[in-house]
Amino acid sequence: MKLNIEGLLVYFPYDYIYPEQYSYMLELKRTLDAKGHGVLEMPSGTGKTISLLSLIVAYQRAFPLEVTKLIYCSRTVPEIEKVVEELRKLMEFYTKETGESNNFLALALSSRKNLCIHPEVSSLRFGKEVDGKCHSLTASYVRAQHHSNPNLPVCRFYEEFDSVGRQVPLPAGIYNLDDLKAFGRRKGWCPYYLARYSILHANIVVYSYHYLLDPKIADLVSKELAKKSVVVFDEAHNIDNVCIDSMSVNITRRTLDRCQTNVDTLQNTIHKIKETDAAKLREEYRRLVEGLKEANVARETDIYLANPVLPDEILQEAVPGSIRTAEHFVGFMRRFLEYLKSRLRVQHVVQESAPQFLKDIFEKVCIDRKPLRFCAERLQSLLRTLEIADIADFSAVTLISNFATLVSTYSQGFTIIIEPFEDRTPTIANPVLHFSCMDPSIAIKPVFQRFQSVVITSGTLSPLDIYPRILDFRPVTMASFTMTLARTCLCPLIVGRGNDQVALSSKFETREDFAVIRNYGNLLLEMSAIVPDGIVAFFTSYVYMENIVASWYEQGILENIQRNKLIFIETQDAAETSMALEKYQEACENGRGAILLSVARGKVSEGIDFVHHYGRAVIMFGVPYVYTQSRILKARLEYLRDQFQIRENDFLTFDAMRHAAQCVGRAIRGKTDYGLMIFADKRYARADKRGKLPRWIQEHINDGSLNLTVDEAVQLSKHFLRQMAQPFRQEDQLGLSLLTLEQLESEEMLQKITQIAHQT
Amino acid sequence: MTSLSEEVLLVVKKVRQKKQDGTLYLMAERIAWGPEGKDRFTVSHLYADIRCQKISPDGKAKVQLQLVLHTGESTTFHFANESTALKDREAAKELLQQLLPKFKKKANKELEEKNRMLQEDPVLFQLYKDLVVSQVISAEEFWANRSGGINNTDPSPYNNKQEVGISGAFLADIRPQTDGCNGLRYNLTADIIESIFRTYPAVKQKYSENVPHNLTEKEFWTRFFQSHYFHRDRINTGTQDIFSECAKQDEKGLKTLVTQGVKNPLVDLQSLEDKTLDEGYGICTTQPSTSNANKSVKDSSNSAIIKRFNHHSAMVLAAGSRRGELASDQASETSSTDGNSRDSDFFQPPVKKVKLQEAIEFEDLQRENRPKTVPLNLKKSDRYAHGPVPLQSQQYTTSQDIINSVNYIRHEMASYKPSLTQVLSSTAATSAIAALSPGGVLMQGGAQQAINQMVPTEVQGELKHLYVAAGELLRHFWSCFPVNTLFLEEKLTGHLEEMLQTAYSKFQVWQTRRMMRKT
């Protein structure tokens, strides 16, 4: 259908539309019009992606000079591929309606592991290996040597791409990962480099967060993306953690040992090169004297995305003299390394700020702040000069140099914690230096600054106002949309008591309590008897799950559950869990029914959807608080309190509730879907917890279902499931939660739609 | 009837049967006995018909051998040669012991087949009860007529029936009971053993390796329950327990399952993340991962339980679907073994494409493409359930007819004028009313229709059985024509008549009983 969104003609590739989709597009358009940032929460399964794509593509067509590019960031590879498929559908609709093939270029970009077509390289299992091998075949000096010595292996796909691939741009169309590979095979070009090259002129780029948020990758891939782009972070409820992760560094004794070997290798290579090819080193020196002017010019003219690791100031200066020659730099690294080693020899926990650390390092080994800041840049230059084949081997020294640059650049937002041993095993020395970022805004700041519109969206972003605060930006629109429903297809229940009136809770004091564990088991057992097909149960942590499973086994509860359904359990091994997951789906598929025991914050809870019969009920055992005893977390909480005025408890609850919402939201993936959401902890009944759930879940919790016993929950569930099992047709939805174009245009409906968006 | 070409394996003289002296012959396929001085066997049993042999206890005065047939009959031979009676009996017993198992399989198979047919076909079973058990005809005759069904038909339609899966909790069903003196009793049924074997092929292998030779069945299961293998929370400490190998095999099986990877790319957790952080970056907000070395015993036992549960569920699931998937599995295996990753790329997309399409589909946003169907709307479901009302096809009226007739009637009604002089006589009117009221001549149609309700169900059932039984007998009767052998003639004149007589008298009995019940 063709929609009129405040004067913009939007092609929408379906015959019907959900009211909230229309509302969502309205808000999105306002965000784009204002050239500002937005935070939009819309329940999963209401067609968020297609609404986003429809509107932004329409906008791009209408105002090609205002918005030149859409950068769509998602979380996992399947999600990226899903987005591209939806886009394909939209484009097919455009072609059908307008009768002309449009010249849109859209493509997905992923790591080499998912794109490589080189027979040997792509057969490697791990992404890191693929990257390393690829680098050893495509690095510039390897190829230069290949000219003189044709026996040296190079990647023929890259060679082919390099010689002809850049001349003609990728023909317009929609390229998913497999399409890129097919295209690459046909042409004999490397799909990965082709994609990386093509994102510069593509209209739509779909890739993972890391390509924009992780400075190490963003610098390589996304540096030159146009300023007039719209950036969308989908499934962004965890974006702050991604930011923090990309800026934090952990250094163990093992890292230092490996770094030591790296430095030795560097020194030997320098010696060798000095004997054979001293000119190369002199050339490097000259380059360093001239400084990083090029990069500086580029950034000033706004061509490059700023790199938070490479702060503006250092671009204006040349590399300081003390580390300009290769030998001096290696010596410098050695000193720094020795210092770190000495710091790891502590007997007690140390926590200090970056300035304290710098002061200490200056006093102890006379290392100045300035050369430290150039460390990362200097090392890259050296590695290039020395023609190191396998970069992967030098990950340790790269890590240390990145740390050096970071610690000397940011005086705020980071903390250094040195722990001589793990808390649980105080006798075993295992010193770790955590250099942890506490301010997610540092990593995401360049994105907000550079691109004209950044949209943060997800099914669970509540409470909305916390994201602008922790990411430090000023949105022009913030809205939360509900799910209009013709039938109440979700049934949130808070089970606070067992049948014996024992309060159910996963809180620390009652964690080992047998009565609680038994009642939890009872809840699962009863549910397994009445819920058809699949049940997913989430625990607060892996250790907690292990303990509960063990005691359920001892009490014979699991055996009784097995009479009703098969049991599959998430393990810490990803491959094993994948297997269990597939078997779980198979068991749901063939009608036997199964239970999946899983962990909140685990991979399953974040990346796997349980549509329809794969998840008819989700049980959340306990409130998934983060492990609060960790010093890093404590430091972060302190920082949040001081900098953003967010109270510790507020943040912890917010964090726990967003994960709980993520978990239970896995079961509902659309309006025809239905599922129970059981919160098995009495603390969910409190207003401060409940109020932090997304609005579309909160609305359906009525006062009667706040503190149920297991039996009561079973009764309610039975009733709900029986109702949901009745046939549900399109006609039932029409006019309520599903609209035709005529219905949409009616005055009355438009009025209703304005109520769907909940502005904050 | 005796063919001379039969090989005689053993001849024992002075064997008495039914107080008659005679000679016992053991031949290649049957055992026979003939009275002294005659060259005819009065007793002859095929080995296949013999279920078992029994011998009298050693201390007894009479040295006897009893043969029990599958039909339940038995024949007893008394070895009467005083000096060698025991030896003779032993010789016969030994030989039988060797011979019987050879035939047993064949017999069992047939018997099983018959048993199965009876179990699967309740009508046949009833027939069997009516005719064979009540001795109207003999079992052989009953089966002779159906033997075509046993031997000739392709067994595949029977094997096609859906296989019953395994209960996930079959191990839980083996509840140990204490026997009062520090012992535990486990009750195993054939079903449970079957379940164990199907779920854990490793155990089955152990069983077939060990049971007849090294261990008795009982010992085997005793060890099974004592083993660490059965108790999954205990850690396998590598004792010389025969099941420790099973655990290792399971582990291996689990590993191969894991390395095979998953077919559905959407659930492959390993390739979910696009870019994992390099080692050393990121913060571990969860508790630091413990290395294996300092894991406590409890932890590893817990994770062992989890592993075992996953494995158990996977095996149960696989056991349920093993048969059907065998062929397709092999196909996929060949493709995955010879395919390096490049090839697997070519194989992957179809699954992936389908899954992706499924994932982005919004069925309710699309207009339904299939032709619009009219939903079945039942106002009176009982009318739907009780079959169509008899309706002559010729008299089918079109809607136009109906409209016409309605118009006509309306017209008639409008122009209707009562002419009170020409009304019916009162007698005619009352008789008409009587005929139309319940029980009247014209209202009987409704009552007749419910004949199935008039007769009680058990009477109906009996009648049905009699009908089927009589039908079967008649089938026997007609199958004797044309009468071209002596046997058939005998059958026809002799006992078939008798049989029909029996059947008829049975019917009589039934009828009188029915009458009595009625009155």
mmCIF file with all atom_site columns, N, CA and C in Angstrom, chain B residues 226-259:
data_model
loop_
_atom_site.group_PDB
_atom_site.id
_atom_site.type_symbol
_atom_site.label_atom_id
_atom_site.label_alt_id
_atom_site.label_comp_id
_atom_site.label_asym_id
_atom_site.label_entity_id
_atom_site.label_seq_id
_atom_site.pdbx_PDB_ins_code
_atom_site.Cartn_x
_atom_site.Cartn_y
_atom_site.Cartn_z
_atom_site.occupancy
_atom_site.B_iso_or_equiv
_atom_site.pdbx_formal_charge
_atom_site.auth_seq_id
_atom_site.auth_comp_id
_atom_site.auth_asym_id
_atom_site.auth_atom_id
_atom_site.pdbx_PDB_model_num
ATOM 1   N N  . GLN B 1 226 ? 24.162 -50.513 39.452 1.00 0.00 ? 226 GLN B N  1
ATOM 2   C CA . GLN B 1 226 ? 25.204 -50.113 40.392 1.00 0.00 ? 226 GLN B CA 1
ATOM 3   C C  . GLN B 1 226 ? 26.192 -49.147 39.761 1.00 0.00 ? 226 GLN B C  1
ATOM 4   N N  . SER B 1 227 ? 26.178 -49.111 38.443 1.00 0.00 ? 227 SER B N  1
ATOM 5   C CA . SER B 1 227 ? 27.260 -48.397 37.770 1.00 0.00 ? 227 SER B CA 1
ATOM 6   C C  . SER B 1 227 ? 27.140 -46.894 37.953 1.00 0.00 ? 227 SER B C  1
ATOM 7   N N  . HIS B 1 228 ? 28.230 -46.262 37.743 1.00 0.00 ? 228 HIS B N  1
ATOM 8   C CA . HIS B 1 228 ? 28.247 -44.802 37.754 1.00 0.00 ? 228 HIS B CA 1
ATOM 9   C C  . HIS B 1 228 ? 27.442 -44.271 36.588 1.00 0.00 ? 228 HIS B C  1
ATOM 10  N N  . TYR B 1 229 ? 27.370 -45.125 35.591 1.00 0.00 ? 229 TYR B N  1
ATOM 11  C CA . TYR B 1 229 ? 26.717 -44.715 34.370 1.00 0.00 ? 229 TYR B CA 1
ATOM 12  C C  . TYR B 1 229 ? 25.253 -44.394 34.626 1.00 0.00 ? 229 TYR B C  1
ATOM 13  N N  . PHE B 1 230 ? 24.649 -45.221 35.420 1.00 0.00 ? 230 PHE B N  1
ATOM 14  C CA . PHE B 1 230 ? 23.229 -45.026 35.679 1.00 0.00 ? 230 PHE B CA 1
ATOM 15  C C  . PHE B 1 230 ? 23.008 -43.796 36.539 1.00 0.00 ? 230 PHE B C  1
ATOM 16  N N  . HIS B 1 231 ? 23.869 -43.652 37.508 1.00 0.00 ? 231 HIS B N  1
ATOM 17  C CA . HIS B 1 231 ? 23.717 -42.492 38.391 1.00 0.00 ? 231 HIS B CA 1
ATOM 18  C C  . HIS B 1 231 ? 24.517 -41.350 37.813 1.00 0.00 ? 231 HIS B C  1
ATOM 19  N N  . ARG B 1 232 ? 23.826 -40.475 37.155 1.00 0.00 ? 232 ARG B N  1
ATOM 20  C CA . ARG B 1 232 ? 24.602 -39.538 36.366 1.00 0.00 ? 232 ARG B CA 1
ATOM 21  C C  . ARG B 1 232 ? 25.227 -38.420 37.184 1.00 0.00 ? 232 ARG B C  1
ATOM 22  N N  . ASP B 1 233 ? 24.822 -38.283 38.407 1.00 0.00 ? 233 ASP B N  1
ATOM 23  C CA . ASP B 1 233 ? 25.430 -37.192 39.155 1.00 0.00 ? 233 ASP B CA 1
ATOM 24  C C  . ASP B 1 233 ? 26.796 -37.567 39.678 1.00 0.00 ? 233 ASP B C  1
ATOM 25  N N  . ARG B 1 234 ? 27.067 -38.868 39.724 1.00 0.00 ? 234 ARG B N  1
ATOM 26  C CA . ARG B 1 234 ? 28.399 -39.228 40.191 1.00 0.00 ? 234 ARG B CA 1
ATOM 27  C C  . ARG B 1 234 ? 29.377 -39.081 39.040 1.00 0.00 ? 234 ARG B C  1
ATOM 28  N N  . ILE B 1 235 ? 30.551 -38.736 39.416 1.00 0.00 ? 235 ILE B N  1
ATOM 29  C CA . ILE B 1 235 ? 31.538 -38.537 38.355 1.00 0.00 ? 235 ILE B CA 1
ATOM 30  C C  . ILE B 1 235 ? 32.168 -39.869 38.033 1.00 0.00 ? 235 ILE B C  1
ATOM 31  N N  . ASN B 1 236 ? 32.385 -40.052 36.772 1.00 0.00 ? 236 ASN B N  1
ATOM 32  C CA . ASN B 1 236 ? 32.998 -41.280 36.345 1.00 0.00 ? 236 ASN B CA 1
ATOM 33  C C  . ASN B 1 236 ? 34.456 -41.277 36.761 1.00 0.00 ? 236 ASN B C  1
ATOM 34  N N  . THR B 1 237 ? 34.793 -42.187 37.643 1.00 0.00 ? 237 THR B N  1
ATOM 35  C CA . THR B 1 237 ? 36.156 -42.168 38.142 1.00 0.00 ? 237 THR B CA 1
ATOM 36  C C  . THR B 1 237 ? 37.017 -43.198 37.428 1.00 0.00 ? 237 THR B C  1
ATOM 37  N N  . GLY B 1 238 ? 36.482 -43.781 36.389 1.00 0.00 ? 238 GLY B N  1
ATOM 38  C CA . GLY B 1 238 ? 37.292 -44.688 35.588 1.00 0.00 ? 238 GLY B CA 1
ATOM 39  C C  . GLY B 1 238 ? 37.588 -45.997 36.278 1.00 0.00 ? 238 GLY B C  1
ATOM 40  N N  . THR B 1 239 ? 36.575 -46.584 36.857 1.00 0.00 ? 239 THR B N  1
ATOM 41  C CA . THR B 1 239 ? 36.763 -47.913 37.434 1.00 0.00 ? 239 THR B CA 1
ATOM 42  C C  . THR B 1 239 ? 36.699 -48.934 36.325 1.00 0.00 ? 239 THR B C  1
ATOM 43  N N  . GLN B 1 240 ? 36.855 -50.209 36.698 1.00 0.00 ? 240 GLN B N  1
ATOM 44  C CA . GLN B 1 240 ? 36.828 -51.221 35.649 1.00 0.00 ? 240 GLN B CA 1
ATOM 45  C C  . GLN B 1 240 ? 35.409 -51.685 35.358 1.00 0.00 ? 240 GLN B C  1
ATOM 46  N N  . ASP B 1 241 ? 34.493 -50.947 35.810 1.00 0.00 ? 241 ASP B N  1
ATOM 47  C CA . ASP B 1 241 ? 33.083 -51.120 35.532 1.00 0.00 ? 241 ASP B CA 1
ATOM 48  C C  . ASP B 1 241 ? 32.850 -51.199 34.013 1.00 0.00 ? 241 ASP B C  1
ATOM 49  N N  . ILE B 1 242 ? 32.053 -52.178 33.600 1.00 0.00 ? 242 ILE B N  1
ATOM 50  C CA . ILE B 1 242 ? 31.908 -52.348 32.158 1.00 0.00 ? 242 ILE B CA 1
ATOM 51  C C  . ILE B 1 242 ? 31.194 -51.177 31.504 1.00 0.00 ? 242 ILE B C  1
ATOM 52  N N  . PHE B 1 243 ? 30.535 -50.394 32.317 1.00 0.00 ? 243 PHE B N  1
ATOM 53  C CA . PHE B 1 243 ? 29.768 -49.311 31.696 1.00 0.00 ? 243 PHE B CA 1
ATOM 54  C C  . PHE B 1 243 ? 30.566 -48.024 31.550 1.00 0.00 ? 243 PHE B C  1
ATOM 55  N N  . SER B 1 244 ? 31.759 -48.026 32.150 1.00 0.00 ? 244 SER B N  1
ATOM 56  C CA . SER B 1 244 ? 32.541 -46.797 32.024 1.00 0.00 ? 244 SER B CA 1
ATOM 57  C C  . SER B 1 244 ? 32.843 -46.540 30.555 1.00 0.00 ? 244 SER B C  1
ATOM 58  N N  . GLU B 1 245 ? 32.933 -47.624 29.813 1.00 0.00 ? 245 GLU B N  1
ATOM 59  C CA . GLU B 1 245 ? 33.166 -47.467 28.384 1.00 0.00 ? 245 GLU B CA 1
ATOM 60  C C  . GLU B 1 245 ? 31.959 -46.819 27.712 1.00 0.00 ? 245 GLU B C  1
ATOM 61  N N  . CYS B 1 246 ? 30.786 -47.201 28.185 1.00 0.00 ? 246 CYS B N  1
ATOM 62  C CA . CYS B 1 246 ? 29.563 -46.622 27.624 1.00 0.00 ? 246 CYS B CA 1
ATOM 63  C C  . CYS B 1 246 ? 29.565 -45.118 27.802 1.00 0.00 ? 246 CYS B C  1
ATOM 64  N N  . ALA B 1 247 ? 29.977 -44.706 28.991 1.00 0.00 ? 247 ALA B N  1
ATOM 65  C CA . ALA B 1 247 ? 29.992 -43.274 29.254 1.00 0.00 ? 247 ALA B CA 1
ATOM 66  C C  . ALA B 1 247 ? 30.907 -42.577 28.278 1.00 0.00 ? 247 ALA B C  1
ATOM 67  N N  . LYS B 1 248 ? 32.041 -43.229 28.032 1.00 0.00 ? 248 LYS B N  1
ATOM 68  C CA . LYS B 1 248 ? 32.980 -42.631 27.092 1.00 0.00 ? 248 LYS B CA 1
ATOM 69  C C  . LYS B 1 248 ? 32.371 -42.568 25.707 1.00 0.00 ? 248 LYS B C  1
ATOM 70  N N  . GLN B 1 249 ? 31.693 -43.647 25.341 1.00 0.00 ? 249 GLN B N  1
ATOM 71  C CA . GLN B 1 249 ? 31.063 -43.662 24.017 1.00 0.00 ? 249 GLN B CA 1
ATOM 72  C C  . GLN B 1 249 ? 30.010 -42.575 23.905 1.00 0.00 ? 249 GLN B C  1
ATOM 73  N N  . ASP B 1 250 ? 29.265 -42.409 24.986 1.00 0.00 ? 250 ASP B N  1
ATOM 74  C CA . ASP B 1 250 ? 28.246 -41.359 24.989 1.00 0.00 ? 250 ASP B CA 1
ATOM 75  C C  . ASP B 1 250 ? 28.884 -40.009 24.765 1.00 0.00 ? 250 ASP B C  1
ATOM 76  N N  . GLU B 1 251 ? 29.968 -39.821 25.485 1.00 0.00 ? 251 GLU B N  1
ATOM 77  C CA . GLU B 1 251 ? 30.662 -38.540 25.376 1.00 0.00 ? 251 GLU B CA 1
ATOM 78  C C  . GLU B 1 251 ? 31.093 -38.310 23.934 1.00 0.00 ? 251 GLU B C  1
ATOM 79  N N  . LYS B 1 252 ? 31.583 -39.398 23.352 1.00 0.00 ? 252 LYS B N  1
ATOM 80  C CA . LYS B 1 252 ? 32.035 -39.307 21.965 1.00 0.00 ? 252 LYS B CA 1
ATOM 81  C C  . LYS B 1 252 ? 30.848 -38.972 21.062 1.00 0.00 ? 252 LYS B C  1
ATOM 82  N N  . GLY B 1 253 ? 29.751 -39.672 21.330 1.00 0.00 ? 253 GLY B N  1
ATOM 83  C CA . GLY B 1 253 ? 28.562 -39.431 20.511 1.00 0.00 ? 253 GLY B CA 1
ATOM 84  C C  . GLY B 1 253 ? 28.116 -37.993 20.607 1.00 0.00 ? 253 GLY B C  1
ATOM 85  N N  . LEU B 1 254 ? 28.162 -37.498 21.836 1.00 0.00 ? 254 LEU B N  1
ATOM 86  C CA . LEU B 1 254 ? 27.753 -36.112 22.060 1.00 0.00 ? 254 LEU B CA 1
ATOM 87  C C  . LEU B 1 254 ? 28.670 -35.174 21.295 1.00 0.00 ? 254 LEU B C  1
ATOM 88  N N  . LYS B 1 255 ? 29.955 -35.517 21.329 1.00 0.00 ? 255 LYS B N  1
ATOM 89  C CA . LYS B 1 255 ? 30.924 -34.665 20.653 1.00 0.00 ? 255 LYS B CA 1
ATOM 90  C C  . LYS B 1 255 ? 30.680 -34.653 19.155 1.00 0.00 ? 255 LYS B C  1
ATOM 91  N N  . THR B 1 256 ? 30.407 -35.828 18.599 1.00 0.00 ? 256 THR B N  1
ATOM 92  C CA . THR B 1 256 ? 30.188 -35.845 17.150 1.00 0.00 ? 256 THR B CA 1
ATOM 93  C C  . THR B 1 256 ? 28.924 -35.072 16.812 1.00 0.00 ? 256 THR B C  1
ATOM 94  N N  . LEU B 1 257 ? 27.935 -35.225 17.676 1.00 0.00 ? 257 LEU B N  1
ATOM 95  C CA . LEU B 1 257 ? 26.713 -34.441 17.445 1.00 0.00 ? 257 LEU B CA 1
ATOM 96  C C  . LEU B 1 257 ? 27.040 -32.956 17.422 1.00 0.00 ? 257 LEU B C  1
ATOM 97  N N  . VAL B 1 258 ? 27.886 -32.571 18.375 1.00 0.00 ? 258 VAL B N  1
ATOM 98  C CA . VAL B 1 258 ? 28.219 -31.153 18.485 1.00 0.00 ? 258 VAL B CA 1
ATOM 99  C C  . VAL B 1 258 ? 29.033 -30.692 17.295 1.00 0.00 ? 258 VAL B C  1
ATOM 100 N N  . THR B 1 259 ? 29.998 -31.535 16.893 1.00 0.00 ? 259 THR B N  1
ATOM 101 C CA . THR B 1 259 ? 30.850 -31.091 15.789 1.00 0.00 ? 259 THR B CA 1
ATOM 102 C C  . THR B 1 259 ? 30.103 -31.118 14.462 1.00 0.00 ? 259 THR B C  1
#
